[in-house]
CSV table of C-alpha atoms in Angstrom, one decimal:
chain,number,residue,atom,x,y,z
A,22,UNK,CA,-23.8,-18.7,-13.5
A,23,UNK,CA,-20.5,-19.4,-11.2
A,24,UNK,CA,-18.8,-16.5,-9.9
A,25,UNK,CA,-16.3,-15.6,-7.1
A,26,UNK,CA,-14.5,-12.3,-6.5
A,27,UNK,CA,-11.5,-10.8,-5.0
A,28,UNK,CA,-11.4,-7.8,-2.9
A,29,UNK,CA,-8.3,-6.0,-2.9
A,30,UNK,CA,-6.4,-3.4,-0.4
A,31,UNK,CA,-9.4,-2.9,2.2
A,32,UNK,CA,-9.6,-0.1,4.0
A,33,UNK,CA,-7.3,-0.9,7.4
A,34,UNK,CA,-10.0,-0.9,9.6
A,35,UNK,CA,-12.9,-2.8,7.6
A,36,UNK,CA,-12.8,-6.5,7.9
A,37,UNK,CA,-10.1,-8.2,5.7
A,38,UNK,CA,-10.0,-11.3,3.7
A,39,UNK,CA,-7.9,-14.0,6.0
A,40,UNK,CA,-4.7,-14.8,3.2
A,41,UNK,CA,-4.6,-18.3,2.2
A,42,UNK,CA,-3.4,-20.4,5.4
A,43,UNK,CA,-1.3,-22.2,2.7
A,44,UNK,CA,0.7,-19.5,1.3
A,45,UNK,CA,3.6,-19.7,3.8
A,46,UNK,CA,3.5,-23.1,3.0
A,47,UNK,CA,3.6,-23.2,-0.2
A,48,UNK,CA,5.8,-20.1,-1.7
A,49,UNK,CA,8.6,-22.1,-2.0
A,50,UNK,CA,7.0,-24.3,-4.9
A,51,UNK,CA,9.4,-23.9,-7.7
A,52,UNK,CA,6.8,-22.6,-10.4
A,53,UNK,CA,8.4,-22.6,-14.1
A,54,UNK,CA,8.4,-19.6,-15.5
A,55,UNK,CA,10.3,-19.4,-18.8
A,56,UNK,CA,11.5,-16.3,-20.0
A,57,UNK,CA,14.4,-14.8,-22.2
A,58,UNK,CA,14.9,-10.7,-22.9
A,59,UNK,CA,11.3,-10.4,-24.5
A,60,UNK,CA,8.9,-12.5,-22.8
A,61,UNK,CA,7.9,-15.0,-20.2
A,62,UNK,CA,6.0,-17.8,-19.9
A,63,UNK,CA,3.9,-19.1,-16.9
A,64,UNK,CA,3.0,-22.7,-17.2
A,65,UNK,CA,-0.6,-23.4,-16.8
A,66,UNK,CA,-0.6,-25.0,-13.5
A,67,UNK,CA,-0.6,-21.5,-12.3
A,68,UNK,CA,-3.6,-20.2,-14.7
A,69,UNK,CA,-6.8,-20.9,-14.6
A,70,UNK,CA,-9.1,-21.7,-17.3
A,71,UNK,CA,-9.8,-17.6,-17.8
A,72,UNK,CA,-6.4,-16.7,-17.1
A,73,UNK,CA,-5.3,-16.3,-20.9
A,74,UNK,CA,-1.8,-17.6,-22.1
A,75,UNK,CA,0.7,-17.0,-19.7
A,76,UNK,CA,2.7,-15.6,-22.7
A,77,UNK,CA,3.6,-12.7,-20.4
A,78,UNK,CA,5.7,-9.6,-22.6
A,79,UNK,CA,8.5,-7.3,-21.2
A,80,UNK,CA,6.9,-4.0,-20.2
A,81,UNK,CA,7.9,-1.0,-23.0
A,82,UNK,CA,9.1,1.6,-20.8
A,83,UNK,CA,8.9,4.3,-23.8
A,84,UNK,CA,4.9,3.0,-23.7
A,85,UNK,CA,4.7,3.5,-19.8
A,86,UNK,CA,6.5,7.0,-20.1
A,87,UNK,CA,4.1,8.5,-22.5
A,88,UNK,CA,1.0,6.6,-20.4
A,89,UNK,CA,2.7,8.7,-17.0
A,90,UNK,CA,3.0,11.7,-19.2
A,91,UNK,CA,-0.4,11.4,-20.1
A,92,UNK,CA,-1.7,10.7,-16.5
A,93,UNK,CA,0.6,13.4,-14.9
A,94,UNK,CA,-0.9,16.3,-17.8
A,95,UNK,CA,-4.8,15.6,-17.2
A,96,UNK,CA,-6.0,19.6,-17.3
A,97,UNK,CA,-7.8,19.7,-13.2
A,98,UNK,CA,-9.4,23.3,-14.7
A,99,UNK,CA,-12.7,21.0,-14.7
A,100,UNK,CA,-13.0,18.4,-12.0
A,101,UNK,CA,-15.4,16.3,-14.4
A,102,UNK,CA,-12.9,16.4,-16.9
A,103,UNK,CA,-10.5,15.8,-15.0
A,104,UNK,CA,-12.0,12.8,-14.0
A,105,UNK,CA,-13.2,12.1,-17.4
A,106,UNK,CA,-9.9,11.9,-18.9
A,107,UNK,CA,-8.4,10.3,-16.6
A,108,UNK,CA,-10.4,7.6,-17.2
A,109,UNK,CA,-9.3,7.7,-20.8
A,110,UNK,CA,-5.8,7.2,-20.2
A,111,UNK,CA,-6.8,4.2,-17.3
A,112,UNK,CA,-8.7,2.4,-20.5
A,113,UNK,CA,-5.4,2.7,-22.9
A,114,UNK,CA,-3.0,1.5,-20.1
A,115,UNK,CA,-5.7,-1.5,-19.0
A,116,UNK,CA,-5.6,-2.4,-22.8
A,117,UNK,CA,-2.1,-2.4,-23.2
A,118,UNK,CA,-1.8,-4.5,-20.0
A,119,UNK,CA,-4.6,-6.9,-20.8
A,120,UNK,CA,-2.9,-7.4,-23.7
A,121,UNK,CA,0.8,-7.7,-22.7
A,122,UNK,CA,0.0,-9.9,-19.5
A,123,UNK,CA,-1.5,-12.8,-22.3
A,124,UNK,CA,-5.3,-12.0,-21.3
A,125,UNK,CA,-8.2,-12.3,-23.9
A,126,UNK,CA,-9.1,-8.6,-25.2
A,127,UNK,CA,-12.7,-10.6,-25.0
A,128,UNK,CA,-12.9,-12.1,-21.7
A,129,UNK,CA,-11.9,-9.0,-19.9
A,130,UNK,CA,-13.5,-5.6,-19.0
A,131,UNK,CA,-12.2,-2.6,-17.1
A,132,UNK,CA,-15.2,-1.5,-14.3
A,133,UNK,CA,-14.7,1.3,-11.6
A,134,UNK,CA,-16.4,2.1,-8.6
A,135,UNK,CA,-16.8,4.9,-5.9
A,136,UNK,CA,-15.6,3.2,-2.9
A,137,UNK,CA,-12.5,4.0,-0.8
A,138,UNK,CA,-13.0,1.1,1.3
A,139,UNK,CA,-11.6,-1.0,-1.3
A,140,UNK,CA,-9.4,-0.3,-4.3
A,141,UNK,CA,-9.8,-2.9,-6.5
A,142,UNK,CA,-11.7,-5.7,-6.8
A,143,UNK,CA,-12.0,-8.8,-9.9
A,144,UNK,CA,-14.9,-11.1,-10.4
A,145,UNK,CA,-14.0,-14.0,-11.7
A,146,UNK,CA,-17.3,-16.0,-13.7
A,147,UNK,CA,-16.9,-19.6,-14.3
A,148,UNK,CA,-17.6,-21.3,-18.0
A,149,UNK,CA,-21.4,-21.7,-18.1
A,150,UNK,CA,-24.1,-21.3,-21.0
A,151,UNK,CA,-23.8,-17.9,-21.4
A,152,UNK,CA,-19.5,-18.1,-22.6
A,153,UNK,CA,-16.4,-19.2,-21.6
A,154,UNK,CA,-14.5,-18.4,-18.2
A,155,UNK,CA,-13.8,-14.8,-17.7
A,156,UNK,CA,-14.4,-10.8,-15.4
A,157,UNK,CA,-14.1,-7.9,-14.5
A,158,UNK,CA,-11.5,-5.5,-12.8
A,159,UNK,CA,-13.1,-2.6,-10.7
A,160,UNK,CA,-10.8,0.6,-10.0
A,161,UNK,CA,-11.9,2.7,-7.6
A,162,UNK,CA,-12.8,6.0,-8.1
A,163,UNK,CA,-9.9,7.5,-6.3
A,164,UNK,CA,-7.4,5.4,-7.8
A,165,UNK,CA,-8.5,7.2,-10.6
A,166,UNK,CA,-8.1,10.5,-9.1
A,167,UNK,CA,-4.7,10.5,-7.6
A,168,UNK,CA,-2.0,11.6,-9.1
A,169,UNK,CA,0.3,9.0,-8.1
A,170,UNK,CA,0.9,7.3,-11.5
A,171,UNK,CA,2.6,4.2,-9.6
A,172,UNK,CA,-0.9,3.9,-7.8
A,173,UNK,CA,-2.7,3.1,-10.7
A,174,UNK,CA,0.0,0.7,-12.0
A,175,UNK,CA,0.0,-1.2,-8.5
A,176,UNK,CA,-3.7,-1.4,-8.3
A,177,UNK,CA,-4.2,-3.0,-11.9
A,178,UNK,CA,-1.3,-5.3,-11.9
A,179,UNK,CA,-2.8,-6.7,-8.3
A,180,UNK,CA,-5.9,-7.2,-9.6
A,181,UNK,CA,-4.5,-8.3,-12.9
A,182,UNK,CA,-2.5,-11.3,-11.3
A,183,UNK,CA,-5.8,-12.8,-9.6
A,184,UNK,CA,-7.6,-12.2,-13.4
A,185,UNK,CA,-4.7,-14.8,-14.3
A,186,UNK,CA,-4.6,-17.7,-11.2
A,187,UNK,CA,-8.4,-17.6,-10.7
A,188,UNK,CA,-11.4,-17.6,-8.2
A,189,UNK,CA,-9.6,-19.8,-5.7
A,190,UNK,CA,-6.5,-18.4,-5.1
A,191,UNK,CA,-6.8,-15.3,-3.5
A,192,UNK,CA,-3.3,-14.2,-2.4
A,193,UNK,CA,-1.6,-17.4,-2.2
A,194,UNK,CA,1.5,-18.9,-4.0
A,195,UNK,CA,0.2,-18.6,-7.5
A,196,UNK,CA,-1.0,-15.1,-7.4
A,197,UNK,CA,2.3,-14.1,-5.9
A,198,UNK,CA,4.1,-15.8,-9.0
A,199,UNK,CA,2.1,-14.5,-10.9
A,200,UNK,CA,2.6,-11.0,-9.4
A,201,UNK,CA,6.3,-11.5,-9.9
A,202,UNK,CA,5.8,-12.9,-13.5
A,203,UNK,CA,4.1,-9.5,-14.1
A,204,UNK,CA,5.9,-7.0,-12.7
A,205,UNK,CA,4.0,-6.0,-9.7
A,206,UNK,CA,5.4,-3.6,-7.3
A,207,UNK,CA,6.2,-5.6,-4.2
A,208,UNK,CA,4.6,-2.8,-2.5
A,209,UNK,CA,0.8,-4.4,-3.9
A,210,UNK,CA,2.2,-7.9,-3.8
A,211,UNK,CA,0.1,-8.1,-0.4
A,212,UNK,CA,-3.5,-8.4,0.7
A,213,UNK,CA,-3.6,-5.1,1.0
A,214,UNK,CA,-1.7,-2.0,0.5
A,215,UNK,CA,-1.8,0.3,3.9
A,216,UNK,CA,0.3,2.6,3.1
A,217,UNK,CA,-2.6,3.4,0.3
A,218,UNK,CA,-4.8,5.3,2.7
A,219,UNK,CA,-2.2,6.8,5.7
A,220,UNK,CA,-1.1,9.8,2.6
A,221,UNK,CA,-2.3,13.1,4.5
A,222,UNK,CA,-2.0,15.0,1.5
A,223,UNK,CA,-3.0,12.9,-0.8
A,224,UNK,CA,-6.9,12.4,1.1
A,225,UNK,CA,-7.2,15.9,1.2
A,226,UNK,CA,-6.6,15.8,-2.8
A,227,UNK,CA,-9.1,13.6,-2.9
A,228,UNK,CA,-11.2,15.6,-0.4
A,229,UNK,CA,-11.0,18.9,-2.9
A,230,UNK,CA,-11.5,16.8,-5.9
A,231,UNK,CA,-15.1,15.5,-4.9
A,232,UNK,CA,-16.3,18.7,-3.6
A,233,UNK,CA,-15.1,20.2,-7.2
A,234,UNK,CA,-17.6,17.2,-8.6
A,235,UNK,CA,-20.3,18.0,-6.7
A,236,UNK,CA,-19.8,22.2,-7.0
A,237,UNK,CA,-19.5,21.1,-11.1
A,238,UNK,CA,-22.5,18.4,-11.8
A,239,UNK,CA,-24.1,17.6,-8.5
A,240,UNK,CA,-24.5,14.2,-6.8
A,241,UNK,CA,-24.1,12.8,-10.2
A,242,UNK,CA,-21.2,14.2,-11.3
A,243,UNK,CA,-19.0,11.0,-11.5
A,244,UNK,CA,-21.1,9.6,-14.1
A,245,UNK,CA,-21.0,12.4,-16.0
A,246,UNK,CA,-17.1,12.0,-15.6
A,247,UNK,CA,-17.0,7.7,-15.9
A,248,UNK,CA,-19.5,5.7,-18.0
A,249,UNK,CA,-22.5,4.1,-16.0
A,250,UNK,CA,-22.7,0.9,-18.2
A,251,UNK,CA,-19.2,0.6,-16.5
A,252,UNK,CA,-20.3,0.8,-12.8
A,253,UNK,CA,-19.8,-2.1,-10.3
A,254,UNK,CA,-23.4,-1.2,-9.1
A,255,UNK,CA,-24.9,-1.2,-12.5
A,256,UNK,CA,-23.3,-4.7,-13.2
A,257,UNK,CA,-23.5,-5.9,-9.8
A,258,UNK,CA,-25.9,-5.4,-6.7
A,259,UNK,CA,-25.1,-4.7,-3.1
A,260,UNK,CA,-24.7,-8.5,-2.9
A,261,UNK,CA,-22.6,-9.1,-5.5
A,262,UNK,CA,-25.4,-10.5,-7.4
A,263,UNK,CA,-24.9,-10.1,-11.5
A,264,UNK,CA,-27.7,-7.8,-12.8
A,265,UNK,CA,-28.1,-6.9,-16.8
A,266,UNK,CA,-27.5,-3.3,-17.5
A,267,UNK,CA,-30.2,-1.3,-19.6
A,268,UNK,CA,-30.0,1.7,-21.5
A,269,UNK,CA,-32.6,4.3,-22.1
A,270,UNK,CA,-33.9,2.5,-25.0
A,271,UNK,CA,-34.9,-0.6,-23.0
A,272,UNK,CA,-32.1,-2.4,-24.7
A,273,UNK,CA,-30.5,-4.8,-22.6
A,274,UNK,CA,-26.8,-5.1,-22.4
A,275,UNK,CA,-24.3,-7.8,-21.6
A,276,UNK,CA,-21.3,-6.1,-20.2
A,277,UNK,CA,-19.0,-8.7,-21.6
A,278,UNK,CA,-20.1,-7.3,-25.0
A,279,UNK,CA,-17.1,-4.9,-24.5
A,280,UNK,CA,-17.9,-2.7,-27.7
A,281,UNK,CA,-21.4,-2.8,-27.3
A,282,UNK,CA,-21.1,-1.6,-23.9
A,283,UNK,CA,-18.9,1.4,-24.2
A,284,UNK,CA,-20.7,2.3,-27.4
A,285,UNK,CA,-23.7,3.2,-26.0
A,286,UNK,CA,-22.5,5.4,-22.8
């Protein structure tokens, strides 16, 4: 199996991926992307072969109100539930995105992970025996847990645009169109986001909220809050190496078996 992953919005001080040395170069390249009141449509130069249509839809604002209603009304009375449903409403807006950004409901999963040193992060696996060309998306954990809705948005739609252009992009010319063809906020059309981790308030939110885990369900409170099967670590080692999930039953699960997978969690 053929894989590559990108790392998004690094911590400032861990060690960053050096942008592609052609991007300055080659932003000016006059991608076509055709669009009218309803749709657009990125021409496949830009995609790669897991990067799904390019049939790219208008955002529904009435559907991103209610999914910022829903994000901004998660009950905090329980810091597992919290958590919990949070991740709920994460799952409907990555559907609804997968879906309106031309990607196959198939091909793509939605992962998290506990990390703040990075807030997003896509594999990308190559056609091989085992299916066609397709990922993951990994949210962290705090993403998850802030209560900036725009956060969220930013983080997925980053990580959302590499899904479409493909393991050798990174942050080039392509991404960026794609970024634009998408509807990123220019504030995560970027390598990384600074301006993620230098919010005071916001880390000590996220200070409170993981001592209201651990006070709740102990050091394995998040996975009483997010599914396991839906780990990076359970998915992926330390090394990014692709493991095989298995439940209590000795059942082994292939995480692109999106049903499968959430089923038994």
């Amino acid at each position: 199996m053929s894989f590559s992953f990108c790392v998004s919005c690094r911590f400032p001080f861990a060690q960053s991926r050096t942008p592609n040395p052609q991007t300055t170069f080659r932003s000016h390249r006059d991608v076509k992307v055709r669009s009218n009141t309803n749709h657009r449509l990125l021409e496949r130069d830009v995609l790669w072969s897991g990067g799904g249509s390019g049939a790219i839809k208008a955002i529904d604002e009435s559907i991103m109100l209610r999914f910022q209603s829903d994000w901004s009304a998660t009950d905090a009375s329980s810091a597992v539930s919290f958590l919990s449903n949070r991740w709920r409403v994460a799952l409907e807006i990555f559907r609804y995105e997968r879906a309106r950004v031309g990607l196959d409901e198939d091909r793509w999963f939605l992962g998290w992970h506990e990390k703040k040193s990075y807030v997003g992060k896509t594999y990308l696996n190559e056609e091989d025996e085992m299916g066609p060309a397709r990922g993951e998306i990994y949210v962290s954990k705090y993403a998850l847990l802030d209560d900036d809705f725009s956060t969220f948005i930013g983080v997925l739609r980053h990580e959302l645009a590499h899904a479409m252009c493909g393991p050798l992009e990174d942050h080039g010319w392509k991404w960026q169109k794609a970024c634009k063809a998408i509807e990123c906020d220019e504030e995560w059309v970027c390598e990384a986001n600074r301006k993620f981790y230098v919010r005071p308030k916001t880390s000590l939110m996220w200070t409170k909220r993981d001592g209201q885990l651990f006070l709740e369900g102990g050091k394995d409170a998040m996975f009483r809050a997010l599914p396991r099967g839906c780990w990076e670590r359970t998915i992926y080692d330390s090394e990014s190496n692709r493991t095989v999930y298995e439940n209590a039953d000795g059942l082994k699960i292939d995480p692109f078996a999106l049903k499968e997978t959430y089923e038994i969690l």
